[in-house]
CSV table of C-alpha atoms in Angstrom, one decimal:
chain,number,residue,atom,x,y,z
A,1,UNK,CA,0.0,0.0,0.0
A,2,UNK,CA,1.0,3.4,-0.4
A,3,UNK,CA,-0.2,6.9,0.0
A,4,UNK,CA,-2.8,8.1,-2.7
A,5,UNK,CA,-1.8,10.4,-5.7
A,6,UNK,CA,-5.1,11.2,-6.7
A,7,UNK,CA,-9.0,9.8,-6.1
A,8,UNK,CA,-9.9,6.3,-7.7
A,9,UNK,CA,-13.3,4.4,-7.6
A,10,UNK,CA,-13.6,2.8,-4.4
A,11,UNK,CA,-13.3,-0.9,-6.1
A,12,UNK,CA,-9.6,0.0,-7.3
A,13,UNK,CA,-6.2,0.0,-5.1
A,14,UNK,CA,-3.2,1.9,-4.6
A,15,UNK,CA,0.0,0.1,-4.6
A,16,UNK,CA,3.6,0.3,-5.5
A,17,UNK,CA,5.4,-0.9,-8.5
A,18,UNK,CA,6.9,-4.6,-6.7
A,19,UNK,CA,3.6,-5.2,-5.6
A,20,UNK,CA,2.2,-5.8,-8.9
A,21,UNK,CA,5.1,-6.6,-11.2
A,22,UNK,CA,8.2,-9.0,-10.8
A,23,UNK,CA,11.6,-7.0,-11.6
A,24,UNK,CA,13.8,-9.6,-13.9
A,25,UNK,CA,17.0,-6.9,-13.9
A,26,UNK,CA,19.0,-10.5,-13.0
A,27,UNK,CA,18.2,-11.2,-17.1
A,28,UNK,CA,19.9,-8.5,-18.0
A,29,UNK,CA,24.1,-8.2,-19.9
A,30,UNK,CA,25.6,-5.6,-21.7
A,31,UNK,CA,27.4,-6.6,-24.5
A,32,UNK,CA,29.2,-3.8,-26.5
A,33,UNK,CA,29.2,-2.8,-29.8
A,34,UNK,CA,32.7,-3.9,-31.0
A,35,UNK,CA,31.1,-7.5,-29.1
A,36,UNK,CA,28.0,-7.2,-30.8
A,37,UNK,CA,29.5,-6.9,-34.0
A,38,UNK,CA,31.3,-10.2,-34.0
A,39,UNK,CA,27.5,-11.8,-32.7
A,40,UNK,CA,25.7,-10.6,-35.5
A,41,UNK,CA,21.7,-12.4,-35.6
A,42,UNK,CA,18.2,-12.0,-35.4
A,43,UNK,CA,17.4,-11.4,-31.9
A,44,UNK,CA,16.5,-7.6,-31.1
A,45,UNK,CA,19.0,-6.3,-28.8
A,46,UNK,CA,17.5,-3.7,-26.4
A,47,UNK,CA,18.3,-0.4,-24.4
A,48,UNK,CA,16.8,2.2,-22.7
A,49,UNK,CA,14.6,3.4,-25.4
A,50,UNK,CA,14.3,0.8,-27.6
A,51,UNK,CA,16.1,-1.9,-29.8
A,52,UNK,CA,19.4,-0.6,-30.6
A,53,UNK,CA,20.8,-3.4,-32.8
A,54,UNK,CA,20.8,-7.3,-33.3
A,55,UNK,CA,22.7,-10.2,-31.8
A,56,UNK,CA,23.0,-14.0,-32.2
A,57,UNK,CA,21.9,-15.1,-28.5
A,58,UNK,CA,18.5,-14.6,-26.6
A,59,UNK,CA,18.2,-13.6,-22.8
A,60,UNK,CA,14.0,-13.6,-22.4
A,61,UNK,CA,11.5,-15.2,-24.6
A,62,UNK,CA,8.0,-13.9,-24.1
A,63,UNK,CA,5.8,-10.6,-23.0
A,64,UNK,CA,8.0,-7.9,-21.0
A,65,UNK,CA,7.9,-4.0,-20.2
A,66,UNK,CA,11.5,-2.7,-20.7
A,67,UNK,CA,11.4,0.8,-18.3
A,68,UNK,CA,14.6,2.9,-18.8
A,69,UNK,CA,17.1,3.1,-15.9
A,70,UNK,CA,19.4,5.5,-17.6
A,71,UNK,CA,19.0,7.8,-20.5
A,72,UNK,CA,15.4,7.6,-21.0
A,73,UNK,CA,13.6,11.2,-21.6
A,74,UNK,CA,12.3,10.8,-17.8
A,75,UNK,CA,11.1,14.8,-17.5
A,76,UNK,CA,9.6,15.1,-21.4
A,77,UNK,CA,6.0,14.6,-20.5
A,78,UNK,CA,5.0,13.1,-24.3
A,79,UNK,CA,8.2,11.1,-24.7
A,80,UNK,CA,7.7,7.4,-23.8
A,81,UNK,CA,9.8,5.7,-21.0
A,82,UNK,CA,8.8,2.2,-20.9
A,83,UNK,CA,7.5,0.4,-23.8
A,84,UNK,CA,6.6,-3.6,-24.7
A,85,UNK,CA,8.5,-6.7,-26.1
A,86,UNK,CA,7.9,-9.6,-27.5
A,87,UNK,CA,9.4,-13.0,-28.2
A,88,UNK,CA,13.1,-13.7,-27.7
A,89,UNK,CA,15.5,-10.7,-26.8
A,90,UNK,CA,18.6,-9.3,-25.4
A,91,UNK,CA,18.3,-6.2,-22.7
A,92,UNK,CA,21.2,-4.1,-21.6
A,93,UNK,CA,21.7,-2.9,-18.4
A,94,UNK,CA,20.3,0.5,-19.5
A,95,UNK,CA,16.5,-0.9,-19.3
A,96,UNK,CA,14.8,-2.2,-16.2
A,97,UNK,CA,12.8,-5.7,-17.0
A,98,UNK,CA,9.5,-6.2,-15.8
A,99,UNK,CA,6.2,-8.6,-16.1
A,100,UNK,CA,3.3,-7.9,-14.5
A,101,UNK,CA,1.7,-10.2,-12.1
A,102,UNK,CA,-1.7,-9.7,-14.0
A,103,UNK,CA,0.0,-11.4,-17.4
A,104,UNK,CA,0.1,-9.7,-21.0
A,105,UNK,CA,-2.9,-7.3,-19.9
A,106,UNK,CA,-1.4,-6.3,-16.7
A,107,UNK,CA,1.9,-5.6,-18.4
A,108,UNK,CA,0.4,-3.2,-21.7
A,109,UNK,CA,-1.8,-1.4,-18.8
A,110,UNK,CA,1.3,-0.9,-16.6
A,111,UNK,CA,3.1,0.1,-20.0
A,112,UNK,CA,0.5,2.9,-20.5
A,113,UNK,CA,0.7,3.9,-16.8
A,114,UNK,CA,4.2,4.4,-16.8
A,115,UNK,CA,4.3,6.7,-19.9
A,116,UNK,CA,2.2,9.0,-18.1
A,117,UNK,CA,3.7,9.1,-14.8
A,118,UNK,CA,5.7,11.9,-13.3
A,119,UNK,CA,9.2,10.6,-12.3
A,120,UNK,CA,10.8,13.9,-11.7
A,121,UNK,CA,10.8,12.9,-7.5
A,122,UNK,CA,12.2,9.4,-8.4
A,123,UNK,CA,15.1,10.0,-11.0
A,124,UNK,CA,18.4,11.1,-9.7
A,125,UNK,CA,21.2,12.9,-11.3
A,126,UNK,CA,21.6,16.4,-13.8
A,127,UNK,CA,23.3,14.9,-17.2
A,128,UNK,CA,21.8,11.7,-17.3
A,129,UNK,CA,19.1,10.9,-14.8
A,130,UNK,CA,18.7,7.4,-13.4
A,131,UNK,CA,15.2,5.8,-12.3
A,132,UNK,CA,17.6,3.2,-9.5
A,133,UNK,CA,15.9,-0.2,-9.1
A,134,UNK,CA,15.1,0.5,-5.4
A,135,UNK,CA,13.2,3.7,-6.3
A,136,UNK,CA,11.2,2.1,-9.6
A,137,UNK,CA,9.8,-0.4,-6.9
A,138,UNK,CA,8.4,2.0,-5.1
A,139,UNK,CA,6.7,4.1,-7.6
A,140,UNK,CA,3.0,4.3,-6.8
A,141,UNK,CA,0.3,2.6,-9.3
A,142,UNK,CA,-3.7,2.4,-9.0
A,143,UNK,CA,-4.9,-1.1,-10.0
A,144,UNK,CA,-8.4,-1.6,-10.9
A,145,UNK,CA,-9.8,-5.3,-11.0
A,146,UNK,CA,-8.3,-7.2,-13.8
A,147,UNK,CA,-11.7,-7.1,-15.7
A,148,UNK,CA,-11.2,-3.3,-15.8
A,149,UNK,CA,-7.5,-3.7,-16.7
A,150,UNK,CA,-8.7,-5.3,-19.8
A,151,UNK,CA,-11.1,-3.0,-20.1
A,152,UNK,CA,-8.7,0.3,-19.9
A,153,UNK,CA,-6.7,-1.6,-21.8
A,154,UNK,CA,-8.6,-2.5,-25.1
A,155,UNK,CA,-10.4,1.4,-24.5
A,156,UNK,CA,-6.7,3.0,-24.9
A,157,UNK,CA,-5.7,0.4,-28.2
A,158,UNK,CA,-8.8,1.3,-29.8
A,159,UNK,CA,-8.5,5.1,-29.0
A,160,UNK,CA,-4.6,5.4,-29.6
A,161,UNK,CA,-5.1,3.7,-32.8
A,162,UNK,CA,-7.2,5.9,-34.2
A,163,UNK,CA,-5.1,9.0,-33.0
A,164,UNK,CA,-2.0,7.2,-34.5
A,165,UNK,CA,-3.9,7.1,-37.6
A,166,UNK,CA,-4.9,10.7,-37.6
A,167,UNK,CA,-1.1,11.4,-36.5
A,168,UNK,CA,0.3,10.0,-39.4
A,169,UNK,CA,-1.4,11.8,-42.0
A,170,UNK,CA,-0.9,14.8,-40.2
A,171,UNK,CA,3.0,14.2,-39.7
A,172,UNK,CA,2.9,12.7,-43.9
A,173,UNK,CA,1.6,16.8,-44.6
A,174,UNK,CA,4.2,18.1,-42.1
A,175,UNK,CA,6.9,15.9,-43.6
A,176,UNK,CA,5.9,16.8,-47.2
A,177,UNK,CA,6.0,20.6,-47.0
A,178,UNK,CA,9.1,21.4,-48.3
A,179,UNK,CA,8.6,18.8,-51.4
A,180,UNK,CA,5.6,20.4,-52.2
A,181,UNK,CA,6.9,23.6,-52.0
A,182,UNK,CA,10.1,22.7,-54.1
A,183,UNK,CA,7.4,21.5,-56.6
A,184,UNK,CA,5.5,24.9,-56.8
A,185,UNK,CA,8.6,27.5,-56.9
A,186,UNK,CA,10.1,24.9,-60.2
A,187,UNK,CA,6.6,24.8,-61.5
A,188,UNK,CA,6.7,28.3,-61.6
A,189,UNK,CA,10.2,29.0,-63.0
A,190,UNK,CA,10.1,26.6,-65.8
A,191,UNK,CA,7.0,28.0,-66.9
A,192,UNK,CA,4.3,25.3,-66.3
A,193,UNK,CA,2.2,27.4,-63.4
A,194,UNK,CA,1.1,30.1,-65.7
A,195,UNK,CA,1.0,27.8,-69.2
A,196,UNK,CA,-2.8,28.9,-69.1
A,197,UNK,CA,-2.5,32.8,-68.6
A,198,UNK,CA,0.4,32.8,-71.5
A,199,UNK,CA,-2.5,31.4,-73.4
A,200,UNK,CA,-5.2,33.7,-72.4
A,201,UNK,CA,-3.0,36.3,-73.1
A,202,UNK,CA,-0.9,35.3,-76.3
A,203,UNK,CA,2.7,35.0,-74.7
A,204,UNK,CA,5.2,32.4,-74.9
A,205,UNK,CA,8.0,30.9,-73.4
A,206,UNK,CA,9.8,32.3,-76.1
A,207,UNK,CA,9.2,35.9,-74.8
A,208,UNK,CA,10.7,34.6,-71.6
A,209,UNK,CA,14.6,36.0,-71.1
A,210,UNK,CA,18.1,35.1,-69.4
A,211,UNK,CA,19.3,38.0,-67.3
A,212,UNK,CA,22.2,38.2,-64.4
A,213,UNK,CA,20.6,39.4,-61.3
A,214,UNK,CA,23.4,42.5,-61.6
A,215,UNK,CA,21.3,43.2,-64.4
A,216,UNK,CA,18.3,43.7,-63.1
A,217,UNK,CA,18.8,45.3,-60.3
A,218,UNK,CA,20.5,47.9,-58.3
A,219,UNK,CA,22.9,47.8,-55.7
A,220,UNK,CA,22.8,50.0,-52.0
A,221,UNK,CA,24.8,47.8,-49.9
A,222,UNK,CA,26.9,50.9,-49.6
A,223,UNK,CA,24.6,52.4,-47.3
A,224,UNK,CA,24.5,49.8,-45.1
A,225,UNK,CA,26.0,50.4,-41.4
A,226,UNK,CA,26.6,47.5,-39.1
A,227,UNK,CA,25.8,48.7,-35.0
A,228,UNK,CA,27.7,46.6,-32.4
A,229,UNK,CA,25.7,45.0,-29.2
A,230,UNK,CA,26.9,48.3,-27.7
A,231,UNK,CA,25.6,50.5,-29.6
A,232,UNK,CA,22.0,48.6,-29.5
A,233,UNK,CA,22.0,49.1,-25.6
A,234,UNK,CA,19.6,51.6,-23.7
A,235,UNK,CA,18.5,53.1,-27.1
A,236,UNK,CA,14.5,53.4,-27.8
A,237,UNK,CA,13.7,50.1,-30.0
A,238,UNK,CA,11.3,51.6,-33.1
A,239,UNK,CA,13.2,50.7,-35.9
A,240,UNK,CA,13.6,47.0,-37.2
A,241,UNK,CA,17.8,46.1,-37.5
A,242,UNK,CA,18.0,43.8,-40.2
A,243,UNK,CA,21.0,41.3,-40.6
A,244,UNK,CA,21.5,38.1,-42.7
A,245,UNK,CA,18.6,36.2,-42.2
A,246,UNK,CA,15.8,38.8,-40.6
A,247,UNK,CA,14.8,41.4,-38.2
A,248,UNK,CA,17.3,40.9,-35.1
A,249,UNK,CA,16.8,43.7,-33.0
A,250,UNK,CA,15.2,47.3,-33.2
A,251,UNK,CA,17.0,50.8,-33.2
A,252,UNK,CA,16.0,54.2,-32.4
A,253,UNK,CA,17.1,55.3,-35.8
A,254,UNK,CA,16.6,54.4,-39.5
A,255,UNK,CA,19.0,54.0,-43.1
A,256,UNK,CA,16.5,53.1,-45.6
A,257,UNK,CA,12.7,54.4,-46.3
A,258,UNK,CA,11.4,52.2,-48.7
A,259,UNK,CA,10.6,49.1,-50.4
A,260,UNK,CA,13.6,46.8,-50.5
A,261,UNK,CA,15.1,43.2,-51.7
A,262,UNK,CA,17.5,41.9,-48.2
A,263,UNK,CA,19.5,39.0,-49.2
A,264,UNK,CA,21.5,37.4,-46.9
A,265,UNK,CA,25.2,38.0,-47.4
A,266,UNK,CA,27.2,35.7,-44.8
A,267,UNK,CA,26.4,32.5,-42.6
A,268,UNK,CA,25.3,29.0,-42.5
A,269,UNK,CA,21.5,29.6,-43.6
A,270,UNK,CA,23.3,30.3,-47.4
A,271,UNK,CA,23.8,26.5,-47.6
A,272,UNK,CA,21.5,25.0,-45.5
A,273,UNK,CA,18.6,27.2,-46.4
A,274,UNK,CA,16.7,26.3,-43.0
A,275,UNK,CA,15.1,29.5,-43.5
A,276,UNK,CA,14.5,32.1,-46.3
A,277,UNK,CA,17.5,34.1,-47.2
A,278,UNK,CA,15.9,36.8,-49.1
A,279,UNK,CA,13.0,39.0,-47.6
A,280,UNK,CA,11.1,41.9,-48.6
A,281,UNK,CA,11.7,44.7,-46.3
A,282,UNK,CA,9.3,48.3,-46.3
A,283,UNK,CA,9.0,51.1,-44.4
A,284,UNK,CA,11.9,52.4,-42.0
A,285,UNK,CA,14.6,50.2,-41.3
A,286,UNK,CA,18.2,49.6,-40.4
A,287,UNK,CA,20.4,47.6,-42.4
A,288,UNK,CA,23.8,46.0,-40.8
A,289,UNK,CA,26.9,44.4,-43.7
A,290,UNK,CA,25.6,41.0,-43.4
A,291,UNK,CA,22.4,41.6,-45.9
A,292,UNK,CA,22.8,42.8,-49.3
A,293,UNK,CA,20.0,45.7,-49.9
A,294,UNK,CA,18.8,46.1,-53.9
A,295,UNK,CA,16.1,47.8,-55.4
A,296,UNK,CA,14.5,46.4,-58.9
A,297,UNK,CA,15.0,47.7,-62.0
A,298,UNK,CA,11.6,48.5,-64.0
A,299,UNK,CA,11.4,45.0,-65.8
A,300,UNK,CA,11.6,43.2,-62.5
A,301,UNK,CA,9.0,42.7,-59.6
A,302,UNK,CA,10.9,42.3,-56.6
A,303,UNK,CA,8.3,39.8,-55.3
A,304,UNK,CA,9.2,37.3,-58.4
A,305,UNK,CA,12.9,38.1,-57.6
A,306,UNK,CA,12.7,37.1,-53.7
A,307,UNK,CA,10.9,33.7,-54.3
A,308,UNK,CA,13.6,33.0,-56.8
A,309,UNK,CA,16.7,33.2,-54.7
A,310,UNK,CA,14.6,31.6,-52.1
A,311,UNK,CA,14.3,28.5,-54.5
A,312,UNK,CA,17.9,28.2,-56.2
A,313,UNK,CA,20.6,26.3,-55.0
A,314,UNK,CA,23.2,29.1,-54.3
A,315,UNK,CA,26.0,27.1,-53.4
A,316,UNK,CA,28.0,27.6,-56.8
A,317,UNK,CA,27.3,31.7,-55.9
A,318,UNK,CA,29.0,31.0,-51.4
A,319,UNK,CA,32.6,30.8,-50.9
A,320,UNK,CA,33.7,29.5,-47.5
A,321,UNK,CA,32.2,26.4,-45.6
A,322,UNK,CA,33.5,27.8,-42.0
A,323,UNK,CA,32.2,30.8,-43.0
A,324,UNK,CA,29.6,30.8,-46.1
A,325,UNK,CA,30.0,34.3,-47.8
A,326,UNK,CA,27.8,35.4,-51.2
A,327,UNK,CA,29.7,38.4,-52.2
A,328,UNK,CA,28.6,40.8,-54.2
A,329,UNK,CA,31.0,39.8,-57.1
A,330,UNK,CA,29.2,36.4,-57.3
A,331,UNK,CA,25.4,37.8,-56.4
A,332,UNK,CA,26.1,39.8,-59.9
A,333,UNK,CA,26.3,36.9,-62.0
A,334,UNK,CA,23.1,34.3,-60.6
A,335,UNK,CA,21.4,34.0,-63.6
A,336,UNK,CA,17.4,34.9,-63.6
A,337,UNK,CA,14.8,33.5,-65.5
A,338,UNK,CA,13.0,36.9,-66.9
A,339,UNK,CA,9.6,36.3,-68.0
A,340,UNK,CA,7.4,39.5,-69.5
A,341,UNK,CA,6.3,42.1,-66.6
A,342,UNK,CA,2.7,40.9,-66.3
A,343,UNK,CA,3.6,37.0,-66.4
A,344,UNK,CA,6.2,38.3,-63.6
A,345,UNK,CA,3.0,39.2,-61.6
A,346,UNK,CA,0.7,36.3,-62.3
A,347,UNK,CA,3.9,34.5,-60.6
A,348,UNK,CA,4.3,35.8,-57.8
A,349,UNK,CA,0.5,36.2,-56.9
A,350,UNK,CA,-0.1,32.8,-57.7
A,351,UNK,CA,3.1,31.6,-55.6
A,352,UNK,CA,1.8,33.9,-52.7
A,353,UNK,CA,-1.3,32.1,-52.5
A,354,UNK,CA,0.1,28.2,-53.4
A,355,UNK,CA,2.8,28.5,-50.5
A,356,UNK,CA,0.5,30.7,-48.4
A,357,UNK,CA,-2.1,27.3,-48.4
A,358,UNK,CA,0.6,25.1,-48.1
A,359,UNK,CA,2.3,27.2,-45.1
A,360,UNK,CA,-1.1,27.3,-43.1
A,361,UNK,CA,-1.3,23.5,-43.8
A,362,UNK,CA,1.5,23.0,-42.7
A,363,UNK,CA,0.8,25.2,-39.2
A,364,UNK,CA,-2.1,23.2,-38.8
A,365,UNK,CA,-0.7,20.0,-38.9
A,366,UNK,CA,2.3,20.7,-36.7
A,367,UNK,CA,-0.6,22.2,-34.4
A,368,UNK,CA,-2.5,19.3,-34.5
A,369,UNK,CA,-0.1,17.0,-33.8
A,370,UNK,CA,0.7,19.1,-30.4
A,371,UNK,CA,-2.3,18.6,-29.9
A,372,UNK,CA,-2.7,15.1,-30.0
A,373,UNK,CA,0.3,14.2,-27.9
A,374,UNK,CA,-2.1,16.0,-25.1
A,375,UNK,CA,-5.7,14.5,-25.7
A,376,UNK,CA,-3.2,10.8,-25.5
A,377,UNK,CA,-2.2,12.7,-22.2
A,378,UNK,CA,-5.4,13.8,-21.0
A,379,UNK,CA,-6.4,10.2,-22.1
A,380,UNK,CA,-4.4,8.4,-19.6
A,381,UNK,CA,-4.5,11.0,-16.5
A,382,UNK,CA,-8.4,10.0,-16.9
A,383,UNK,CA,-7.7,6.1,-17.5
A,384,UNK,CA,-5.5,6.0,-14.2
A,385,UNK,CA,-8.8,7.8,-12.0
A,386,UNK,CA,-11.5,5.3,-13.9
A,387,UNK,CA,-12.8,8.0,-15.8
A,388,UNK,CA,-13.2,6.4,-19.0
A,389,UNK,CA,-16.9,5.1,-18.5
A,390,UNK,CA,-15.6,1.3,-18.0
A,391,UNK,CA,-15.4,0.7,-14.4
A,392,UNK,CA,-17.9,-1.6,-12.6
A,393,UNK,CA,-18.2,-0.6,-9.2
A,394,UNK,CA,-19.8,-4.0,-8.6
A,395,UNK,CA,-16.1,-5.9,-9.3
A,396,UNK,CA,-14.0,-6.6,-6.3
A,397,UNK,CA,-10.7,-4.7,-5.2
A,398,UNK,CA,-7.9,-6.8,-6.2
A,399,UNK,CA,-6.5,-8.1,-3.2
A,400,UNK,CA,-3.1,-10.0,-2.4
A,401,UNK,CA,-0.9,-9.8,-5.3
A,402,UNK,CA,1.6,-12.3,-4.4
């Protein structure tokens, strides 16, 4: 018995971990990698986690929960801790073994319980907590009768499942933004998103020129002033201070008044393109020497220009790898696709709306998957106080465990 956490129907029973589970740690043995190597198999080799490789030898052959000792995200309230195996397998000495006393339905209704308790007051350590054996026995569990085990049980499988399925999709639009998008900005540079409006209006590919960007459009990184952390300090923030990849501060003073093309001139983001390296800026602003700052020439809308550098790959343009650097030199001679003024437009308006939809999606999803990880939450916390509508309050407590 232990002390209570929370309220449970009067036909359940709070206990501790050892009462109601058998801890096989004895079944555990390390092997390392350089070991494992030379033992290559079939049987699942298993850590703190999960299965971390494959070996030629089995430890355990049936049912078991596998609860990190070491390593396991025990503060990350929607990261998993324990988790289930099956058949014949090899644990380290990174994952504690148990098997409940209640067989296959006790152990996936423990499983769940222990993914949504709070270990914070049993884990020890800063770098690399540890859940120690002594403490895992003594963690507190409510256990219903094993007909509402069962119940809870197949209630959470049928509900998880459906979430899972709900989660994929969501993660498959997540994951398949920046394909999509990659698809839109080449659709629209090689012509193929505005085949129909050349039509409508009698234009052609043909009409459709080469340019270098240097030719296109003009050049004020001159008047650019870069302002140490210094001189940022106890000044009135109104102005936006824009570097290589954004707005990183504000200023109580302005360079440019106007509508501007910022590309980024230095760092990282120039290869791994993580984020957009060119950006519209308007109004008042501050520019520092780590953005170039152009203006469009009148056969150019600087909207069309500013998806375009954020869809080529500019690496033949960057010198450096410590220190990627587009210098003006080389920002000169990226060639532009140039189609007529209007077509220019259609572009970029349809582009705006295309990866505008696709950007909300994409918000959605990511929001929605949040989301999920804390209705599965909110799920268990009610499982664990017989709040999902299954308890019968006619069932017996379950009474002496071993």
């Amino acid at each position: 018995m232990t002390d209570t956490l929370y309220t449970i129907p009067q036909n359940w029973r709070w206990c501790i971990l050892e009462e109601v589970s058998e801890c096989l740690d004895n079944f555990r043995k390390p092997i390392n990698a350089t070991e494992r190597a030379a033992r290559k198999g079939t049987i699942p080799y298993y850590g703190a986690t999960g299965q971390i490789g494959w070996i030629d030898d089995f430890l355990t052959d049936e049912q078991l929960i596998l609860l990190g000792e070491d390593g396991a995200p025990f503060l990350d309230t929607f990261k998993d801790k324990a988790y289930l195996i099956e058949g014949k397998a090899w644990v380290n000495n990174h994952a504690h073994i148990l098997r409940s006393y209640f067989g296959n339905f006790g152990n996936r209704y423990l499983k769940y319980y222990l993914n949504t308790f709070d270990f914070a007051e049993y884990v020890t350590g800063t770098t690399r907590l540890k859940l120690t054996q002594t403490k895992m026995k003594n963690i507190p569990i409510p256990i219903p009768p094993l007909a509402e085990q069962k119940r809870i049980v197949e209630r959470l499988d049928s509900l998880f499942e459906k979430l899972d399925a709900a989660k994929k999709i969501l993660q498959d639009i997540v994951d398949g933004y920046e394909q999509r998008r990659a698809a839109i900005l080449q659709h629209a540079f090689t012509g193929e998103l505005t085949e129909d409006f050349r039509k409508k209006n009698n234009l052609s590919l043909d009409d459709w020129q080469e340019k270098t960007l240097g030719e296109i459009v003009n050049n004020h990184d001159y008047k650019r002033i870069p302002l140490s952390n210094k001189q940022r300090t106890n000044i009135k923030k109104i102005y936006d201070y824009y570097g290589a990849s954004g707005v990183i501060d504000k200023v109580d003073d302005y360079i440019f008044d106007g509508k501007y093309l910022l590309i980024g001139e230095d760092g990282a983001n120039l290869i791994s393109r993580s984020k957009p390296i060119a950006f519209i800026a308007n109004g008042k602003y501050w520019v520092n020497n780590h953005a170039h700052i152009l203006s469009t020439k009148e056969i150019l809308v600087m909207e069309f220009l500013c998806f375009y550098i954020n869809y080529i790959d500019l690496t033949p343009y960057v010198t450096g790898s410590a220190q990627p650097k587009l210098t003006q030199k080389n920002l000169n001679i990226i060639p532009v696709p140039l189609p007529p003024l209007e077509e220019q437009k259609e572009i970029s308006r349809r582009l705006d709306s295309l990866l505008g939809k696709e950007n909300q999606a994409k918000e959605i999803a990511e929001k929605l998957l949040s989301e999920i990880e804390t209705l599965k939450k909110t799920i268990l916390s009610r499982a664990f106080r017989g709040e999902l509508g299954t308890n019968n309050p006619s069932e017996n407590a379950v009474e002496n465990f071993i």
